[in-house]
């Protein structure tokens, strides 16, 4: 056997060994990460496409979280607004009672105390309507609600007694039952306040309904993106396991061929000099590689 053919065979075996070593490492990486494209070197275009899909998944999941947070905030506001509606309904009943013409001064004074307590309750209710430290019913807040075409702001009105026109700027009640001539005007104020509170509750309800639809859309979108990412990027574990086993087998065969080639090289070239030792053989392999 000529030296040229021996060297050619060795080089071929070394290339086979290196190629299958790289193939084994690639399969191990795919199996370990669960991804066909654990890095850009595994397919630049496919890797970029997959990463954009993952980015879209992250944005969709954050949008879902935003809708959940907004809904939680609106739930708090809706509950407090509903309490205000209940108190205004009770206040209206008290005024109708005062207006029936059968109450004496003592009765009117008692009803006035009830009115004052209800108005104080409205302020306490508004003060307790908070979310993450934000006052929701003092007219200073709005909630950004995500829709299909972006965000819309839902303004939360002022449902304090002053905001509803039941007290003046000094916090003094504007409803005086001791003056029977002002009862009609007082009823108008309460009716106006009740309409304001009802408008607030319906606005919140409509926003929550929209959030529900949007959350469903985002859930569907997220599921589709996950399916796409899985189809395009998930490793076929069974296939890669077969590839790994095959690459390891071929690598071992190439290693055997390298050893055989070195032995032939030793016998053909270095025989007259007594052969080469292990250190020299390793140096020869290094030169061939």
Tab-separated table of C-alpha atoms in Angstrom:
chain	number	residue	atom	x	y	z
A	1	UNK	CA	0.000	0.000	0.000
A	2	UNK	CA	1.444	3.369	-1.001
A	3	UNK	CA	2.064	6.161	1.466
A	4	UNK	CA	-0.184	8.441	-0.627
A	5	UNK	CA	-3.143	6.078	-0.358
A	6	UNK	CA	-2.551	5.648	3.376
A	7	UNK	CA	-2.523	9.421	3.910
A	8	UNK	CA	-5.606	9.842	1.714
A	9	UNK	CA	-7.459	7.210	3.731
A	10	UNK	CA	-6.396	8.804	7.007
A	11	UNK	CA	-7.566	12.250	5.921
A	12	UNK	CA	-10.903	10.828	4.781
A	13	UNK	CA	-11.367	9.010	8.099
A	14	UNK	CA	-10.460	12.136	10.076
A	15	UNK	CA	-12.978	14.207	8.096
A	16	UNK	CA	-15.627	11.571	8.730
A	17	UNK	CA	-14.743	11.517	12.428
A	18	UNK	CA	-14.954	15.320	12.738
A	19	UNK	CA	-18.160	15.543	10.702
A	20	UNK	CA	-19.965	12.961	12.809
A	21	UNK	CA	-18.616	14.507	16.002
A	22	UNK	CA	-20.183	17.814	14.984
A	23	UNK	CA	-23.393	16.004	14.038
A	24	UNK	CA	-23.493	14.304	17.458
A	25	UNK	CA	-22.958	17.620	19.224
A	26	UNK	CA	-25.745	19.191	17.153
A	27	UNK	CA	-28.187	16.387	18.014
A	28	UNK	CA	-27.286	16.585	21.699
A	29	UNK	CA	-27.913	20.351	21.674
A	30	UNK	CA	-31.282	19.939	19.947
A	31	UNK	CA	-32.345	17.220	22.378
A	32	UNK	CA	-31.137	19.191	25.417
A	33	UNK	CA	-32.901	22.433	24.404
A	34	UNK	CA	-35.925	20.850	22.761
A	35	UNK	CA	-35.462	23.218	19.812
A	36	UNK	CA	-34.552	22.534	16.195
A	37	UNK	CA	-32.774	25.890	16.156
A	38	UNK	CA	-30.989	26.447	19.493
A	39	UNK	CA	-28.802	29.011	17.770
A	40	UNK	CA	-28.579	30.968	14.532
A	41	UNK	CA	-25.926	28.581	13.196
A	42	UNK	CA	-28.565	25.840	12.983
A	43	UNK	CA	-30.455	27.812	10.318
A	44	UNK	CA	-30.269	31.626	10.335
A	45	UNK	CA	-33.569	32.316	8.553
A	46	UNK	CA	-35.565	29.727	10.502
A	47	UNK	CA	-33.960	30.848	13.767
A	48	UNK	CA	-34.919	34.489	13.107
A	49	UNK	CA	-38.483	33.522	12.199
A	50	UNK	CA	-38.810	31.412	15.332
A	51	UNK	CA	-37.447	34.172	17.568
A	52	UNK	CA	-39.963	36.636	16.109
A	53	UNK	CA	-42.715	34.164	16.880
A	54	UNK	CA	-41.500	33.880	20.480
A	55	UNK	CA	-41.415	37.685	20.674
A	56	UNK	CA	-45.016	37.841	19.489
A	57	UNK	CA	-45.962	35.221	22.073
A	58	UNK	CA	-44.401	37.344	24.808
A	59	UNK	CA	-46.242	40.454	23.631
A	60	UNK	CA	-49.544	38.570	23.478
A	61	UNK	CA	-49.090	37.135	26.956
A	62	UNK	CA	-48.303	40.596	28.316
A	63	UNK	CA	-51.413	41.962	26.614
A	64	UNK	CA	-53.452	39.236	28.324
A	65	UNK	CA	-51.928	40.196	31.670
A	66	UNK	CA	-52.786	43.840	30.961
A	67	UNK	CA	-56.431	42.981	30.336
A	68	UNK	CA	-56.555	40.969	33.559
A	69	UNK	CA	-55.042	43.821	35.586
A	70	UNK	CA	-57.380	46.366	34.003
A	71	UNK	CA	-60.354	44.123	34.707
A	72	UNK	CA	-59.318	43.709	38.338
A	73	UNK	CA	-59.120	47.485	38.692
A	74	UNK	CA	-62.500	47.948	37.033
A	75	UNK	CA	-64.001	45.271	39.276
A	76	UNK	CA	-62.980	47.314	42.299
A	77	UNK	CA	-64.425	50.484	40.799
A	78	UNK	CA	-67.624	48.705	39.724
A	79	UNK	CA	-68.215	47.309	43.205
A	80	UNK	CA	-67.772	50.715	44.831
A	81	UNK	CA	-69.942	52.440	42.201
A	82	UNK	CA	-72.657	49.849	42.798
A	83	UNK	CA	-72.542	50.643	46.518
A	84	UNK	CA	-72.948	54.335	45.711
A	85	UNK	CA	-75.992	53.560	43.564
A	86	UNK	CA	-77.509	51.611	46.464
A	87	UNK	CA	-76.892	54.472	48.900
A	88	UNK	CA	-78.357	57.056	46.514
A	89	UNK	CA	-81.416	54.863	46.040
A	90	UNK	CA	-81.818	54.745	49.807
A	91	UNK	CA	-81.292	58.511	49.992
A	92	UNK	CA	-84.011	59.060	47.408
A	93	UNK	CA	-86.423	56.940	49.452
A	94	UNK	CA	-85.640	59.060	52.504
A	95	UNK	CA	-86.408	62.267	50.601
A	96	UNK	CA	-89.683	60.845	49.320
A	97	UNK	CA	-90.559	59.960	52.891
A	98	UNK	CA	-89.780	63.501	53.997
A	99	UNK	CA	-91.946	64.920	51.214
A	100	UNK	CA	-95.151	63.091	52.118
A	101	UNK	CA	-96.419	65.949	54.297
A	102	UNK	CA	-97.208	63.837	57.381
A	103	UNK	CA	-93.877	64.333	59.149
A	104	UNK	CA	-93.467	66.708	62.023
A	105	UNK	CA	-90.342	68.677	62.834
A	106	UNK	CA	-88.959	65.851	64.979
A	107	UNK	CA	-89.496	63.344	62.185
A	108	UNK	CA	-87.802	65.622	59.675
A	109	UNK	CA	-84.855	66.091	62.009
A	110	UNK	CA	-84.497	62.311	62.304
A	111	UNK	CA	-84.684	61.931	58.532
A	112	UNK	CA	-82.071	64.674	58.164
A	113	UNK	CA	-79.684	62.650	60.318
A	114	UNK	CA	-80.275	59.670	58.031
A	115	UNK	CA	-79.534	61.866	55.006
A	116	UNK	CA	-76.305	63.136	56.558
A	117	UNK	CA	-75.209	59.612	57.450
A	118	UNK	CA	-75.887	58.380	53.918
A	119	UNK	CA	-73.917	61.258	52.412
A	120	UNK	CA	-71.027	60.501	54.792
A	121	UNK	CA	-71.255	56.851	53.735
A	122	UNK	CA	-70.959	57.862	50.087
A	123	UNK	CA	-67.683	59.668	50.866
A	124	UNK	CA	-66.368	56.747	52.916
A	125	UNK	CA	-67.207	54.389	50.078
A	126	UNK	CA	-65.403	56.585	47.544
A	127	UNK	CA	-62.357	56.871	49.801
A	128	UNK	CA	-62.121	53.092	50.226
A	129	UNK	CA	-62.308	52.432	46.471
A	130	UNK	CA	-58.569	52.056	45.831
A	131	UNK	CA	-56.407	49.837	43.643
A	132	UNK	CA	-52.639	49.728	44.071
A	133	UNK	CA	-52.868	52.913	46.087
A	134	UNK	CA	-54.939	54.767	43.474
A	135	UNK	CA	-58.209	56.451	44.355
A	136	UNK	CA	-60.732	55.251	41.788
A	137	UNK	CA	-63.852	57.315	42.437
A	138	UNK	CA	-62.527	60.808	43.096
A	139	UNK	CA	-62.479	61.833	39.423
A	140	UNK	CA	-58.710	61.661	38.985
A	141	UNK	CA	-58.316	58.207	37.421
A	142	UNK	CA	-58.852	56.562	34.072
A	143	UNK	CA	-58.138	53.000	33.031
A	144	UNK	CA	-56.380	52.136	29.767
A	145	UNK	CA	-58.384	49.292	28.264
A	146	UNK	CA	-56.835	47.301	25.429
A	147	UNK	CA	-58.982	46.816	22.363
A	148	UNK	CA	-58.464	45.281	18.945
A	149	UNK	CA	-57.166	48.554	17.490
A	150	UNK	CA	-55.193	49.744	20.514
A	151	UNK	CA	-56.023	51.258	23.861
A	152	UNK	CA	-58.987	53.349	24.945
A	153	UNK	CA	-59.260	55.229	28.212
A	154	UNK	CA	-62.216	54.638	30.504
A	155	UNK	CA	-62.596	57.672	32.733
A	156	UNK	CA	-63.706	56.984	36.280
A	157	UNK	CA	-65.967	59.785	37.445
A	158	UNK	CA	-66.101	61.659	40.720
A	159	UNK	CA	-68.559	59.773	42.925
A	160	UNK	CA	-67.787	61.659	46.113
A	161	UNK	CA	-70.655	63.612	47.677
A	162	UNK	CA	-69.170	66.841	46.323
A	163	UNK	CA	-68.714	65.365	42.865
A	164	UNK	CA	-72.350	64.268	42.944
A	165	UNK	CA	-73.553	67.710	44.049
A	166	UNK	CA	-74.709	66.566	47.473
A	167	UNK	CA	-72.248	68.754	49.383
A	168	UNK	CA	-70.636	72.112	48.690
A	169	UNK	CA	-66.913	72.874	48.420
A	170	UNK	CA	-66.698	73.040	52.224
A	171	UNK	CA	-68.238	69.585	52.598
A	172	UNK	CA	-71.566	70.922	53.898
A	173	UNK	CA	-74.689	69.060	52.840
A	174	UNK	CA	-76.797	70.802	50.196
A	175	UNK	CA	-79.892	68.833	51.205
A	176	UNK	CA	-81.931	70.387	54.007
A	177	UNK	CA	-85.081	68.507	54.955
A	178	UNK	CA	-86.071	71.074	57.594
A	179	UNK	CA	-86.953	73.436	54.739
A	180	UNK	CA	-89.840	71.618	53.094
A	181	UNK	CA	-89.887	74.121	50.249
A	182	UNK	CA	-86.474	72.816	49.107
A	183	UNK	CA	-87.465	69.133	48.990
A	184	UNK	CA	-88.306	69.206	45.289
A	185	UNK	CA	-84.888	70.671	44.475
A	186	UNK	CA	-83.246	68.111	46.771
A	187	UNK	CA	-84.967	65.278	44.912
A	188	UNK	CA	-83.690	66.683	41.639
A	189	UNK	CA	-80.136	66.699	43.036
A	190	UNK	CA	-80.399	63.114	44.190
A	191	UNK	CA	-81.901	62.015	40.872
A	192	UNK	CA	-79.052	63.725	39.044
A	193	UNK	CA	-76.514	62.071	41.359
A	194	UNK	CA	-78.166	58.691	40.843
A	195	UNK	CA	-78.044	59.080	37.071
A	196	UNK	CA	-74.354	60.000	37.285
A	197	UNK	CA	-73.576	56.927	39.369
A	198	UNK	CA	-75.604	54.689	37.052
A	199	UNK	CA	-73.801	56.089	34.012
A	200	UNK	CA	-70.515	55.277	35.721
A	201	UNK	CA	-71.519	51.690	36.457
A	202	UNK	CA	-72.735	51.109	32.879
A	203	UNK	CA	-69.539	52.593	31.425
A	204	UNK	CA	-67.457	50.301	33.613
A	205	UNK	CA	-69.629	47.323	32.686
A	206	UNK	CA	-69.255	48.038	28.968
A	207	UNK	CA	-65.480	48.319	29.354
A	208	UNK	CA	-65.362	45.014	31.213
A	209	UNK	CA	-67.423	43.359	28.512
A	210	UNK	CA	-64.943	44.603	25.916
A	211	UNK	CA	-62.069	43.324	28.028
A	212	UNK	CA	-63.682	39.909	28.142
A	213	UNK	CA	-63.915	39.752	24.358
A	214	UNK	CA	-60.340	40.976	23.993
A	215	UNK	CA	-59.053	38.447	26.529
A	216	UNK	CA	-60.711	35.650	24.525
A	217	UNK	CA	-59.132	36.946	21.311
A	218	UNK	CA	-55.707	37.159	22.935
A	219	UNK	CA	-56.040	33.636	24.311
A	220	UNK	CA	-56.839	32.303	20.843
A	221	UNK	CA	-53.989	34.294	19.323
A	222	UNK	CA	-51.572	33.019	21.943
A	223	UNK	CA	-52.598	29.410	21.357
A	224	UNK	CA	-52.083	29.791	17.594
A	225	UNK	CA	-48.644	31.320	18.109
A	226	UNK	CA	-47.634	28.526	20.478
A	227	UNK	CA	-48.797	25.951	17.917
A	228	UNK	CA	-46.789	27.681	15.198
A	229	UNK	CA	-43.668	27.832	17.355
A	230	UNK	CA	-44.066	24.190	18.307
A	231	UNK	CA	-44.530	23.056	14.709
A	232	UNK	CA	-41.638	25.111	13.396
A	233	UNK	CA	-39.188	24.872	16.256
A	234	UNK	CA	-39.726	21.828	18.493
A	235	UNK	CA	-37.183	19.035	18.215
A	236	UNK	CA	-38.309	15.632	16.996
A	237	UNK	CA	-36.703	13.777	19.897
A	238	UNK	CA	-37.063	10.332	18.299
A	239	UNK	CA	-35.493	11.499	15.037
A	240	UNK	CA	-32.610	13.260	16.780
A	241	UNK	CA	-31.999	10.229	18.990
A	242	UNK	CA	-31.651	8.084	15.865
A	243	UNK	CA	-29.333	10.696	14.314
A	244	UNK	CA	-27.244	10.778	17.488
A	245	UNK	CA	-26.897	7.014	17.603
A	246	UNK	CA	-25.994	6.904	13.907
A	247	UNK	CA	-23.427	9.704	14.242
A	248	UNK	CA	-21.827	8.033	17.253
A	249	UNK	CA	-21.591	4.739	15.365
A	250	UNK	CA	-20.036	6.387	12.315
A	251	UNK	CA	-17.652	8.336	14.523
A	252	UNK	CA	-16.514	5.173	16.236
A	253	UNK	CA	-16.026	3.497	12.852
A	254	UNK	CA	-13.978	6.486	11.659
A	255	UNK	CA	-11.877	6.334	14.818
A	256	UNK	CA	-11.198	2.660	14.184
A	257	UNK	CA	-10.184	3.492	10.602
A	258	UNK	CA	-7.853	6.222	11.852
A	259	UNK	CA	-6.140	3.808	14.209
A	260	UNK	CA	-5.809	1.258	11.409
A	261	UNK	CA	-4.405	3.907	9.063
A	262	UNK	CA	-1.861	5.012	11.634
A	263	UNK	CA	-0.791	1.433	12.125
A	264	UNK	CA	-0.332	1.041	8.369
A	265	UNK	CA	1.548	4.337	8.275
A	266	UNK	CA	3.772	3.115	11.085
A	267	UNK	CA	4.529	-0.142	9.371
A	268	UNK	CA	5.051	1.285	5.879
A	269	UNK	CA	7.042	4.385	6.686
A	270	UNK	CA	8.669	4.002	10.078
A	271	UNK	CA	9.174	0.252	10.124
A	272	UNK	CA	12.861	0.364	9.268
A	273	UNK	CA	13.379	2.860	12.109
A	274	UNK	CA	11.606	0.708	14.679
A	275	UNK	CA	8.151	2.259	14.439
A	276	UNK	CA	6.780	5.336	16.075
A	277	UNK	CA	5.828	5.653	19.690
A	278	UNK	CA	2.512	6.888	20.991
A	279	UNK	CA	3.745	10.453	21.304
A	280	UNK	CA	4.901	10.506	17.659
A	281	UNK	CA	1.643	8.897	16.545
A	282	UNK	CA	-0.342	11.604	18.275
A	283	UNK	CA	1.805	14.224	16.561
A	284	UNK	CA	1.115	12.557	13.218
A	285	UNK	CA	-2.646	12.635	13.844
A	286	UNK	CA	-2.361	16.307	14.759
A	287	UNK	CA	-0.618	17.086	11.487
A	288	UNK	CA	-3.213	15.150	9.493
A	289	UNK	CA	-6.085	17.003	11.157
